Amino acid sequence: MTNTITQTELITTDPSSRRRGRDDAGGRGWRTRGSAIVFHVLAIAVLVVILYPAAWMVMSSFKPGNEIIGSVSLVPETFSLDNYATAFAGIGGVSFWTFVVNSLILAVASVVGVVLSCSVTAYAFARIRFRGSKVFFLCMIATMLLPFHVVIIPQYIVFNQLDMINTYWPLLLGKFLAADAFFVFLMIQFIRGLPRDLDEAARIDGAGHARTFTAVILPLMRPALVTSSIFAFIWSWNDFFGPLLYLKDPGMYTMPLALRLYVDQTSTSDYGAQMAMAILALVPVVLFFLAFQRYLVAGVATEGLKG
């Protein structure tokens, strides 16, 4: 024991050993700092590449139309707000605020439909045992694998026979009938993570399925409901193909369709107004996301913990 302590003390008191230790620690420190610097440089480079199109769109909204096409410079040579004035003035006899209101109607109605229908359907699959529930659940999951383009023609024929073309019903009916299997599945997984003791306690108190759902399960589903609402709002607001397919009256057009009106390959295209309209169309989405961001993160984190 004495020999061991003596040898250790000799090693620790040896100046050359201490110097080598400092050199090794310094080398590891430099390598760590070098790796961190390389990582941050690469991350910044990737960030610049990702954000450049958004920055170009923002700066192009302040450029004249001929400068957008004829120049690759990010900074406008001539700074102007005329594009925003043109965007606010509307196009085709339809005001800018008409497009905004139409998009808000569809987005808010989609959120309401998804929250109401998908939550009830998810509760039925997660908590109620009925004949054929597994078969229906598999059929619902299978619809997630079915491309939207496969059902375009049959859906259009059905809505045309029901005289629903040029109305908002084809865009909203599926939201109120729990046709979005993604949201139903998300809520099912969330409900399955809730303890069944809550249901049993409510049943002992004499509550049925309706009261158990509204008084016990639904308040606990807030993270899943907010997450579904955010996605439903953004997807509906950004939807281009659905309104293009079913809406014929320009007075019913949404913001994505309004963006298309500014570009006409057979005549003069106002790219500056289109860029300004694109920036204005992003504002509600960004505000909606920022307002409910913490709920979205909480909902995704909770789903990850349950897995």
PDB file of C-alpha atoms in Angstrom:
ATOM      1  CA  MET A   1       0.000   0.000   0.000  1.00  0.00           C
ATOM      2  CA  THR A   2       2.831   2.356   0.884  1.00  0.00           C
ATOM      3  CA  ASN A   3       4.661   1.517  -2.322  1.00  0.00           C
ATOM      4  CA  THR A   4       1.540   2.226  -4.359  1.00  0.00           C
ATOM      5  CA  ILE A   5       0.951   5.602  -2.737  1.00  0.00           C
ATOM      6  CA  THR A   6       4.576   6.510  -3.164  1.00  0.00           C
ATOM      7  CA  GLN A   7       4.536   5.647  -6.862  1.00  0.00           C
ATOM      8  CA  THR A   8       1.344   7.615  -7.363  1.00  0.00           C
ATOM      9  CA  GLU A   9       2.751  10.612  -5.597  1.00  0.00           C
ATOM     10  CA  LEU A  10       5.887  10.371  -7.732  1.00  0.00           C
ATOM     11  CA  ILE A  11       3.799  10.313 -10.913  1.00  0.00           C
ATOM     12  CA  THR A  12       1.623  13.248  -9.865  1.00  0.00           C
ATOM     13  CA  THR A  13       4.596  15.298  -8.746  1.00  0.00           C
ATOM     14  CA  ASP A  14       6.572  14.607 -11.910  1.00  0.00           C
ATOM     15  CA  PRO A  15       6.609  17.869 -13.973  1.00  0.00           C
ATOM     16  CA  SER A  16       6.771  15.992 -17.269  1.00  0.00           C
ATOM     17  CA  SER A  17       3.678  13.942 -16.363  1.00  0.00           C
ATOM     18  CA  ARG A  18       1.720  17.066 -15.464  1.00  0.00           C
ATOM     19  CA  ARG A  19       2.841  18.685 -18.737  1.00  0.00           C
ATOM     20  CA  ARG A  20       1.726  15.679 -20.774  1.00  0.00           C
ATOM     21  CA  GLY A  21      -1.627  15.698 -18.971  1.00  0.00           C
ATOM     22  CA  ARG A  22      -2.110  19.373 -19.750  1.00  0.00           C
ATOM     23  CA  ASP A  23      -1.109  18.785 -23.364  1.00  0.00           C
ATOM     24  CA  ASP A  24      -3.578  15.883 -23.689  1.00  0.00           C
ATOM     25  CA  ALA A  25      -6.368  17.929 -22.096  1.00  0.00           C
ATOM     26  CA  GLY A  26      -5.531  20.891 -24.293  1.00  0.00           C
ATOM     27  CA  GLY A  27      -5.549  18.708 -27.408  1.00  0.00           C
ATOM     28  CA  ARG A  28      -8.930  17.255 -26.514  1.00  0.00           C
ATOM     29  CA  GLY A  29     -10.236  20.754 -25.829  1.00  0.00           C
ATOM     30  CA  TRP A  30      -9.047  22.048 -29.198  1.00  0.00           C
ATOM     31  CA  ARG A  31     -10.557  19.042 -30.965  1.00  0.00           C
ATOM     32  CA  THR A  32     -13.858  19.593 -29.150  1.00  0.00           C
ATOM     33  CA  ARG A  33     -13.874  23.291 -29.996  1.00  0.00           C
ATOM     34  CA  GLY A  34     -12.882  22.558 -33.580  1.00  0.00           C
ATOM     35  CA  SER A  35     -15.740  20.067 -33.968  1.00  0.00           C
ATOM     36  CA  ALA A  36     -18.174  22.573 -32.478  1.00  0.00           C
ATOM     37  CA  ILE A  37     -16.997  25.297 -34.861  1.00  0.00           C
ATOM     38  CA  VAL A  38     -17.330  23.007 -37.882  1.00  0.00           C
ATOM     39  CA  PHE A  39     -20.802  21.919 -36.744  1.00  0.00           C
ATOM     40  CA  HIS A  40     -22.018  25.487 -36.268  1.00  0.00           C
ATOM     41  CA  VAL A  41     -20.590  26.600 -39.624  1.00  0.00           C
ATOM     42  CA  LEU A  42     -22.351  23.736 -41.402  1.00  0.00           C
ATOM     43  CA  ALA A  43     -25.584  24.427 -39.497  1.00  0.00           C
ATOM     44  CA  ILE A  44     -25.473  28.109 -40.449  1.00  0.00           C
ATOM     45  CA  ALA A  45     -24.771  27.197 -44.089  1.00  0.00           C
ATOM     46  CA  VAL A  46     -27.755  24.828 -44.174  1.00  0.00           C
ATOM     47  CA  LEU A  47     -29.920  27.469 -42.471  1.00  0.00           C
ATOM     48  CA  VAL A  48     -28.964  30.051 -45.094  1.00  0.00           C
ATOM     49  CA  VAL A  49     -29.840  27.647 -47.921  1.00  0.00           C
ATOM     50  CA  ILE A  50     -33.202  26.825 -46.319  1.00  0.00           C
ATOM     51  CA  LEU A  51     -34.169  30.417 -45.509  1.00  0.00           C
ATOM     52  CA  TYR A  52     -32.900  31.991 -48.737  1.00  0.00           C
ATOM     53  CA  PRO A  53     -36.137  31.359 -50.731  1.00  0.00           C
ATOM     54  CA  ALA A  54     -38.206  32.923 -47.933  1.00  0.00           C
ATOM     55  CA  ALA A  55     -35.840  35.899 -47.722  1.00  0.00           C
ATOM     56  CA  TRP A  56     -35.921  36.289 -51.511  1.00  0.00           C
ATOM     57  CA  MET A  57     -39.726  36.253 -51.483  1.00  0.00           C
ATOM     58  CA  VAL A  58     -39.871  38.903 -48.770  1.00  0.00           C
ATOM     59  CA  MET A  59     -37.386  41.183 -50.510  1.00  0.00           C
ATOM     60  CA  SER A  60     -38.996  40.603 -53.922  1.00  0.00           C
ATOM     61  CA  SER A  61     -42.285  41.912 -52.572  1.00  0.00           C
ATOM     62  CA  PHE A  62     -40.616  45.341 -52.435  1.00  0.00           C
ATOM     63  CA  LYS A  63     -39.238  45.168 -55.993  1.00  0.00           C
ATOM     64  CA  PRO A  64     -40.866  46.282 -59.253  1.00  0.00           C
ATOM     65  CA  GLY A  65     -42.044  43.410 -61.450  1.00  0.00           C
ATOM     66  CA  ASN A  66     -39.293  43.819 -64.058  1.00  0.00           C
ATOM     67  CA  GLU A  67     -36.608  43.752 -61.360  1.00  0.00           C
ATOM     68  CA  ILE A  68     -37.899  40.463 -59.949  1.00  0.00           C
ATOM     69  CA  ILE A  69     -37.406  38.670 -63.253  1.00  0.00           C
ATOM     70  CA  GLY A  70     -34.352  40.515 -64.536  1.00  0.00           C
ATOM     71  CA  SER A  71     -32.215  40.607 -61.384  1.00  0.00           C
ATOM     72  CA  VAL A  72     -30.892  37.928 -59.044  1.00  0.00           C
ATOM     73  CA  SER A  73     -29.942  40.416 -56.346  1.00  0.00           C
ATOM     74  CA  LEU A  74     -31.517  39.853 -52.959  1.00  0.00           C
ATOM     75  CA  VAL A  75     -31.611  43.540 -52.022  1.00  0.00           C
ATOM     76  CA  PRO A  76     -34.024  45.575 -54.187  1.00  0.00           C
ATOM     77  CA  GLU A  77     -32.478  48.372 -56.222  1.00  0.00           C
ATOM     78  CA  THR A  78     -35.749  50.298 -56.043  1.00  0.00           C
ATOM     79  CA  PHE A  79     -37.613  49.957 -52.761  1.00  0.00           C
ATOM     80  CA  SER A  80     -41.369  50.309 -53.270  1.00  0.00           C
ATOM     81  CA  LEU A  81     -44.665  49.503 -51.506  1.00  0.00           C
ATOM     82  CA  ASP A  82     -46.694  49.538 -54.720  1.00  0.00           C
ATOM     83  CA  ASN A  83     -46.951  45.734 -54.726  1.00  0.00           C
ATOM     84  CA  TYR A  84     -48.732  45.742 -51.374  1.00  0.00           C
ATOM     85  CA  ALA A  85     -51.056  48.511 -52.551  1.00  0.00           C
ATOM     86  CA  THR A  86     -51.922  46.391 -55.595  1.00  0.00           C
ATOM     87  CA  ALA A  87     -52.470  43.310 -53.428  1.00  0.00           C
ATOM     88  CA  PHE A  88     -54.772  45.160 -51.026  1.00  0.00           C
ATOM     89  CA  ALA A  89     -56.741  46.539 -53.973  1.00  0.00           C
ATOM     90  CA  GLY A  90     -57.713  42.997 -55.006  1.00  0.00           C
ATOM     91  CA  ILE A  91     -57.988  41.534 -58.473  1.00  0.00           C
ATOM     92  CA  GLY A  92     -60.771  40.683 -60.914  1.00  0.00           C
ATOM     93  CA  GLY A  93     -63.249  42.891 -59.106  1.00  0.00           C
ATOM     94  CA  VAL A  94     -62.755  40.935 -55.851  1.00  0.00           C
ATOM     95  CA  SER A  95     -61.198  42.685 -52.868  1.00  0.00           C
ATOM     96  CA  PHE A  96     -58.285  41.332 -50.881  1.00  0.00           C
ATOM     97  CA  TRP A  97     -60.399  41.006 -47.741  1.00  0.00           C
ATOM     98  CA  THR A  98     -62.895  38.805 -49.573  1.00  0.00           C
ATOM     99  CA  PHE A  99     -60.146  36.248 -50.184  1.00  0.00           C
ATOM    100  CA  VAL A 100     -59.069  36.493 -46.538  1.00  0.00           C
ATOM    101  CA  VAL A 101     -62.604  36.006 -45.217  1.00  0.00           C
ATOM    102  CA  ASN A 102     -63.187  33.023 -47.522  1.00  0.00           C
ATOM    103  CA  SER A 103     -59.978  31.371 -46.348  1.00  0.00           C
ATOM    104  CA  LEU A 104     -60.848  32.066 -42.709  1.00  0.00           C
ATOM    105  CA  ILE A 105     -64.311  30.546 -43.144  1.00  0.00           C
ATOM    106  CA  LEU A 106     -62.868  27.335 -44.541  1.00  0.00           C
ATOM    107  CA  ALA A 107     -59.986  27.170 -42.039  1.00  0.00           C
ATOM    108  CA  VAL A 108     -62.083  27.843 -38.931  1.00  0.00           C
ATOM    109  CA  ALA A 109     -64.883  25.529 -40.080  1.00  0.00           C
ATOM    110  CA  SER A 110     -62.308  22.814 -40.766  1.00  0.00           C
ATOM    111  CA  VAL A 111     -60.922  23.166 -37.249  1.00  0.00           C
ATOM    112  CA  VAL A 112     -64.410  22.940 -35.735  1.00  0.00           C
ATOM    113  CA  GLY A 113     -65.298  19.908 -37.858  1.00  0.00           C
ATOM    114  CA  VAL A 114     -62.073  18.068 -37.071  1.00  0.00           C
ATOM    115  CA  VAL A 115     -62.276  18.717 -33.328  1.00  0.00           C
ATOM    116  CA  LEU A 116     -65.923  17.655 -33.050  1.00  0.00           C
ATOM    117  CA  SER A 117     -66.036  14.628 -35.327  1.00  0.00           C
ATOM    118  CA  CYS A 118     -62.562  13.176 -34.868  1.00  0.00           C
ATOM    119  CA  SER A 119     -62.659  13.411 -31.064  1.00  0.00           C
ATOM    120  CA  VAL A 120     -65.970  11.535 -30.864  1.00  0.00           C
ATOM    121  CA  THR A 121     -64.782   8.909 -33.344  1.00  0.00           C
ATOM    122  CA  ALA A 122     -61.491   8.484 -31.501  1.00  0.00           C
ATOM    123  CA  TYR A 123     -63.316   7.965 -28.198  1.00  0.00           C
ATOM    124  CA  ALA A 124     -65.518   5.311 -29.779  1.00  0.00           C
ATOM    125  CA  PHE A 125     -62.537   3.377 -31.118  1.00  0.00           C
ATOM    126  CA  ALA A 126     -60.455   3.753 -27.959  1.00  0.00           C
ATOM    127  CA  ARG A 127     -63.041   3.178 -25.228  1.00  0.00           C
ATOM    128  CA  ILE A 128     -66.156   1.468 -26.626  1.00  0.00           C
ATOM    129  CA  ARG A 129     -66.158  -2.218 -27.544  1.00  0.00           C
ATOM    130  CA  PHE A 130     -68.512  -2.970 -30.415  1.00  0.00           C
ATOM    131  CA  ARG A 131     -68.756  -5.641 -33.074  1.00  0.00           C
ATOM    132  CA  GLY A 132     -66.401  -5.046 -35.983  1.00  0.00           C
ATOM    133  CA  SER A 133     -64.435  -2.283 -34.267  1.00  0.00           C
ATOM    134  CA  LYS A 134     -61.097  -3.755 -35.319  1.00  0.00           C
ATOM    135  CA  VAL A 135     -62.243  -4.103 -38.923  1.00  0.00           C
ATOM    136  CA  PHE A 136     -63.476  -0.518 -39.027  1.00  0.00           C
ATOM    137  CA  PHE A 137     -60.247   0.665 -37.437  1.00  0.00           C
ATOM    138  CA  LEU A 138     -58.168  -1.140 -40.061  1.00  0.00           C
ATOM    139  CA  CYS A 139     -60.311   0.336 -42.832  1.00  0.00           C
ATOM    140  CA  MET A 140     -59.787   3.789 -41.368  1.00  0.00           C
ATOM    141  CA  ILE A 141     -56.018   3.314 -41.222  1.00  0.00           C
ATOM    142  CA  ALA A 142     -56.064   1.970 -44.781  1.00  0.00           C
ATOM    143  CA  THR A 143     -57.536   5.262 -46.021  1.00  0.00           C
ATOM    144  CA  MET A 144     -54.279   6.942 -44.962  1.00  0.00           C
ATOM    145  CA  LEU A 145     -52.481   4.821 -47.561  1.00  0.00           C
ATOM    146  CA  LEU A 146     -54.930   5.762 -50.319  1.00  0.00           C
ATOM    147  CA  PRO A 147     -53.646   8.634 -52.494  1.00  0.00           C
ATOM    148  CA  PHE A 148     -55.981  11.604 -52.707  1.00  0.00           C
ATOM    149  CA  HIS A 149     -55.759  11.631 -56.498  1.00  0.00           C
ATOM    150  CA  VAL A 150     -57.392   8.194 -56.708  1.00  0.00           C
ATOM    151  CA  VAL A 151     -60.692   9.448 -55.295  1.00  0.00           C
ATOM    152  CA  ILE A 152     -60.818  12.838 -57.040  1.00  0.00           C
ATOM    153  CA  ILE A 153     -63.080  11.781 -59.913  1.00  0.00           C
ATOM    154  CA  PRO A 154     -65.535   9.690 -57.832  1.00  0.00           C
ATOM    155  CA  GLN A 155     -65.824  12.485 -55.252  1.00  0.00           C
ATOM    156  CA  TYR A 156     -66.397  15.102 -57.924  1.00  0.00           C
ATOM    157  CA  ILE A 157     -69.132  12.968 -59.533  1.00  0.00           C
ATOM    158  CA  VAL A 158     -70.868  12.498 -56.174  1.00  0.00           C
ATOM    159  CA  PHE A 159     -70.745  16.184 -55.238  1.00  0.00           C
ATOM    160  CA  ASN A 160     -71.843  17.169 -58.731  1.00  0.00           C
ATOM    161  CA  GLN A 161     -74.895  14.898 -58.492  1.00  0.00           C
ATOM    162  CA  LEU A 162     -75.669  16.414 -55.082  1.00  0.00           C
ATOM    163  CA  ASP A 163     -75.451  19.895 -56.647  1.00  0.00           C
ATOM    164  CA  MET A 164     -72.665  20.955 -54.285  1.00  0.00           C
ATOM    165  CA  ILE A 165     -70.215  22.266 -56.876  1.00  0.00           C
ATOM    166  CA  ASN A 166     -69.291  25.923 -56.360  1.00  0.00           C
ATOM    167  CA  THR A 167     -70.073  25.638 -52.654  1.00  0.00           C
ATOM    168  CA  TYR A 168     -67.900  25.048 -49.601  1.00  0.00           C
ATOM    169  CA  TRP A 169     -69.601  21.757 -48.743  1.00  0.00           C
ATOM    170  CA  PRO A 170     -67.196  19.507 -50.702  1.00  0.00           C
ATOM    171  CA  LEU A 171     -64.317  21.085 -48.771  1.00  0.00           C
ATOM    172  CA  LEU A 172     -65.974  20.845 -45.334  1.00  0.00           C
ATOM    173  CA  LEU A 173     -68.246  17.806 -45.374  1.00  0.00           C
ATOM    174  CA  GLY A 174     -65.395  15.355 -44.797  1.00  0.00           C
ATOM    175  CA  LYS A 175     -64.163  17.404 -41.827  1.00  0.00           C
ATOM    176  CA  PHE A 176     -67.494  16.958 -40.031  1.00  0.00           C
ATOM    177  CA  LEU A 177     -67.647  13.236 -40.878  1.00  0.00           C
ATOM    178  CA  ALA A 178     -64.223  12.324 -39.415  1.00  0.00           C
ATOM    179  CA  ALA A 179     -62.798  11.581 -42.850  1.00  0.00           C
ATOM    180  CA  ASP A 180     -59.294  12.684 -41.802  1.00  0.00           C
ATOM    181  CA  ALA A 181     -57.871   9.419 -40.512  1.00  0.00           C
ATOM    182  CA  PHE A 182     -54.651  11.100 -39.386  1.00  0.00           C
ATOM    183  CA  PHE A 183     -56.421  13.194 -36.751  1.00  0.00           C
ATOM    184  CA  VAL A 184     -58.583  10.277 -35.627  1.00  0.00           C
ATOM    185  CA  PHE A 185     -55.523   8.068 -35.185  1.00  0.00           C
ATOM    186  CA  LEU A 186     -53.658  10.807 -33.292  1.00  0.00           C
ATOM    187  CA  MET A 187     -56.542  11.229 -30.849  1.00  0.00           C
ATOM    188  CA  ILE A 188     -56.995   7.469 -30.451  1.00  0.00           C
ATOM    189  CA  GLN A 189     -53.378   7.091 -29.402  1.00  0.00           C
ATOM    190  CA  PHE A 190     -53.771   9.953 -26.936  1.00  0.00           C
ATOM    191  CA  ILE A 191     -56.931   8.519 -25.367  1.00  0.00           C
ATOM    192  CA  ARG A 192     -55.361   5.077 -25.060  1.00  0.00           C
ATOM    193  CA  GLY A 193     -52.655   6.671 -22.934  1.00  0.00           C
ATOM    194  CA  LEU A 194     -55.210   7.945 -20.405  1.00  0.00           C
ATOM    195  CA  PRO A 195     -55.846   5.620 -17.438  1.00  0.00           C
ATOM    196  CA  ARG A 196     -59.059   3.621 -17.624  1.00  0.00           C
ATOM    197  CA  ASP A 197     -59.572   4.189 -13.910  1.00  0.00           C
ATOM    198  CA  LEU A 198     -61.053   7.569 -14.836  1.00  0.00           C
ATOM    199  CA  ASP A 199     -63.715   5.881 -16.962  1.00  0.00           C
ATOM    200  CA  GLU A 200     -64.491   3.377 -14.246  1.00  0.00           C
ATOM    201  CA  ALA A 201     -64.815   6.110 -11.633  1.00  0.00           C
ATOM    202  CA  ALA A 202     -67.205   8.030 -13.872  1.00  0.00           C
ATOM    203  CA  ARG A 203     -69.198   4.861 -14.530  1.00  0.00           C
ATOM    204  CA  ILE A 204     -69.506   4.200 -10.784  1.00  0.00           C
ATOM    205  CA  ASP A 205     -70.932   7.712 -10.417  1.00  0.00           C
ATOM    206  CA  GLY A 206     -73.580   6.799 -12.978  1.00  0.00           C
ATOM    207  CA  ALA A 207     -72.097   8.540 -16.017  1.00  0.00           C
ATOM    208  CA  GLY A 208     -72.681   7.102 -19.460  1.00  0.00           C
ATOM    209  CA  HIS A 209     -70.394   7.305 -22.450  1.00  0.00           C
ATOM    210  CA  ALA A 210     -71.606  10.772 -23.403  1.00  0.00           C
ATOM    211  CA  ARG A 211     -70.960  12.262 -19.983  1.00  0.00           C
ATOM    212  CA  THR A 212     -67.683  10.376 -19.558  1.00  0.00           C
ATOM    213  CA  PHE A 213     -66.473  11.746 -22.864  1.00  0.00           C
ATOM    214  CA  THR A 214     -67.531  15.366 -22.302  1.00  0.00           C
ATOM    215  CA  ALA A 215     -66.675  15.637 -18.587  1.00  0.00           C
ATOM    216  CA  VAL A 216     -63.641  13.367 -18.225  1.00  0.00           C
ATOM    217  CA  ILE A 217     -61.895  12.516 -21.484  1.00  0.00           C
ATOM    218  CA  LEU A 218     -62.426  15.671 -23.540  1.00  0.00           C
ATOM    219  CA  PRO A 219     -60.801  18.091 -21.046  1.00  0.00           C
ATOM    220  CA  LEU A 220     -57.740  15.844 -20.856  1.00  0.00           C
ATOM    221  CA  MET A 221     -57.449  15.754 -24.659  1.00  0.00           C
ATOM    222  CA  ARG A 222     -56.490  19.427 -24.960  1.00  0.00           C
ATOM    223  CA  PRO A 223     -52.913  18.787 -26.238  1.00  0.00           C
ATOM    224  CA  ALA A 224     -54.181  16.428 -28.948  1.00  0.00           C
ATOM    225  CA  LEU A 225     -57.066  18.752 -29.841  1.00  0.00           C
ATOM    226  CA  VAL A 226     -54.814  21.789 -30.155  1.00  0.00           C
ATOM    227  CA  THR A 227     -52.287  19.862 -32.236  1.00  0.00           C
ATOM    228  CA  SER A 228     -55.036  18.685 -34.589  1.00  0.00           C
ATOM    229  CA  SER A 229     -56.479  22.204 -34.766  1.00  0.00           C
ATOM    230  CA  ILE A 230     -53.141  23.697 -35.780  1.00  0.00           C
ATOM    231  CA  PHE A 231     -52.595  21.181 -38.557  1.00  0.00           C
ATOM    232  CA  ALA A 232     -56.211  21.428 -39.737  1.00  0.00           C
ATOM    233  CA  PHE A 233     -56.032  25.243 -39.887  1.00  0.00           C
ATOM    234  CA  ILE A 234     -52.730  25.332 -41.763  1.00  0.00           C
ATOM    235  CA  TRP A 235     -53.688  22.573 -44.213  1.00  0.00           C
ATOM    236  CA  SER A 236     -57.032  24.186 -44.977  1.00  0.00           C
ATOM    237  CA  TRP A 237     -55.529  27.660 -45.334  1.00  0.00           C
ATOM    238  CA  ASN A 238     -52.848  26.403 -47.735  1.00  0.00           C
ATOM    239  CA  ASP A 239     -55.138  24.086 -49.711  1.00  0.00           C
ATOM    240  CA  PHE A 240     -55.005  24.923 -53.406  1.00  0.00           C
ATOM    241  CA  PHE A 241     -56.246  21.887 -55.280  1.00  0.00           C
ATOM    242  CA  GLY A 242     -59.548  21.455 -53.427  1.00  0.00           C
ATOM    243  CA  PRO A 243     -60.825  25.028 -53.969  1.00  0.00           C
ATOM    244  CA  LEU A 244     -59.497  24.968 -57.542  1.00  0.00           C
ATOM    245  CA  LEU A 245     -61.530  21.823 -58.234  1.00  0.00           C
ATOM    246  CA  TYR A 246     -64.842  22.771 -56.615  1.00  0.00           C
ATOM    247  CA  LEU A 247     -65.048  26.584 -56.645  1.00  0.00           C
ATOM    248  CA  LYS A 248     -65.988  28.408 -59.857  1.00  0.00           C
ATOM    249  CA  ASP A 249     -67.064  31.836 -58.615  1.00  0.00           C
ATOM    250  CA  PRO A 250     -64.110  34.254 -58.071  1.00  0.00           C
ATOM    251  CA  GLY A 251     -66.026  35.769 -55.167  1.00  0.00           C
ATOM    252  CA  MET A 252     -65.601  32.458 -53.305  1.00  0.00           C
ATOM    253  CA  TYR A 253     -61.894  32.041 -54.028  1.00  0.00           C
ATOM    254  CA  THR A 254     -59.406  31.562 -51.203  1.00  0.00           C
ATOM    255  CA  MET A 255     -55.936  33.057 -50.780  1.00  0.00           C
ATOM    256  CA  PRO A 256     -54.077  30.296 -52.699  1.00  0.00           C
ATOM    257  CA  LEU A 257     -56.386  30.780 -55.673  1.00  0.00           C
ATOM    258  CA  ALA A 258     -55.956  34.557 -55.426  1.00  0.00           C
ATOM    259  CA  LEU A 259     -52.195  34.085 -55.750  1.00  0.00           C
ATOM    260  CA  ARG A 260     -52.752  32.206 -58.990  1.00  0.00           C
ATOM    261  CA  LEU A 261     -54.786  35.072 -60.462  1.00  0.00           C
ATOM    262  CA  TYR A 262     -51.736  37.348 -60.532  1.00  0.00           C
ATOM    263  CA  VAL A 263     -49.809  35.032 -62.865  1.00  0.00           C
ATOM    264  CA  ASP A 264     -51.079  34.488 -66.389  1.00  0.00           C
ATOM    265  CA  GLN A 265     -48.650  33.002 -68.899  1.00  0.00           C
ATOM    266  CA  THR A 266     -50.779  34.188 -71.831  1.00  0.00           C
ATOM    267  CA  SER A 267     -50.672  37.862 -70.814  1.00  0.00           C
ATOM    268  CA  THR A 268     -48.945  40.187 -68.370  1.00  0.00           C
ATOM    269  CA  SER A 269     -48.086  38.654 -65.006  1.00  0.00           C
ATOM    270  CA  ASP A 270     -47.780  40.807 -61.889  1.00  0.00           C
ATOM    271  CA  TYR A 271     -45.091  38.914 -59.974  1.00  0.00           C
ATOM    272  CA  GLY A 272     -44.566  41.762 -57.526  1.00  0.00           C
ATOM    273  CA  ALA A 273     -48.199  41.731 -56.387  1.00  0.00           C
ATOM    274  CA  GLN A 274     -48.072  37.955 -56.181  1.00  0.00           C
ATOM    275  CA  MET A 275     -45.063  38.127 -53.838  1.00  0.00           C
ATOM    276  CA  ALA A 276     -46.817  40.720 -51.690  1.00  0.00           C
ATOM    277  CA  MET A 277     -49.973  38.595 -51.593  1.00  0.00           C
ATOM    278  CA  ALA A 278     -47.876  35.550 -50.612  1.00  0.00           C
ATOM    279  CA  ILE A 279     -46.379  37.450 -47.667  1.00  0.00           C
ATOM    280  CA  LEU A 280     -49.820  38.610 -46.557  1.00  0.00           C
ATOM    281  CA  ALA A 281     -51.137  35.042 -46.870  1.00  0.00           C
ATOM    282  CA  LEU A 282     -48.405  33.793 -44.530  1.00  0.00           C
ATOM    283  CA  VAL A 283     -49.212  36.253 -41.752  1.00  0.00           C
ATOM    284  CA  PRO A 284     -52.330  34.458 -40.353  1.00  0.00           C
ATOM    285  CA  VAL A 285     -50.575  31.082 -40.468  1.00  0.00           C
ATOM    286  CA  VAL A 286     -47.515  32.405 -38.620  1.00  0.00           C
ATOM    287  CA  LEU A 287     -49.648  34.166 -36.000  1.00  0.00           C
ATOM    288  CA  PHE A 288     -51.813  31.073 -35.486  1.00  0.00           C
ATOM    289  CA  PHE A 289     -48.723  28.896 -35.100  1.00  0.00           C
ATOM    290  CA  LEU A 290     -47.010  31.278 -32.666  1.00  0.00           C
ATOM    291  CA  ALA A 291     -50.163  31.560 -30.568  1.00  0.00           C
ATOM    292  CA  PHE A 292     -50.482  27.789 -30.109  1.00  0.00           C
ATOM    293  CA  GLN A 293     -46.856  26.699 -30.482  1.00  0.00           C
ATOM    294  CA  ARG A 294     -46.444  25.619 -26.864  1.00  0.00           C
ATOM    295  CA  TYR A 295     -49.548  23.445 -27.087  1.00  0.00           C
ATOM    296  CA  LEU A 296     -48.228  21.849 -30.279  1.00  0.00           C
ATOM    297  CA  VAL A 297     -44.888  21.032 -28.656  1.00  0.00           C
ATOM    298  CA  ALA A 298     -46.662  19.680 -25.570  1.00  0.00           C
ATOM    299  CA  GLY A 299     -48.927  17.494 -27.685  1.00  0.00           C
ATOM    300  CA  VAL A 300     -46.092  16.040 -29.770  1.00  0.00           C
ATOM    301  CA  ALA A 301     -43.950  15.490 -26.670  1.00  0.00           C
ATOM    302  CA  THR A 302     -46.793  13.716 -24.895  1.00  0.00           C
ATOM    303  CA  GLU A 303     -47.393  11.434 -27.879  1.00  0.00           C
ATOM    304  CA  GLY A 304     -43.692  10.596 -27.974  1.00  0.00           C
ATOM    305  CA  LEU A 305     -43.623   9.705 -24.273  1.00  0.00           C
ATOM    306  CA  LYS A 306     -46.581   7.380 -24.676  1.00  0.00           C
ATOM    307  CA  GLY A 307     -44.869   5.466 -27.437  1.00  0.00           C
TER     308      GLY A 307
END
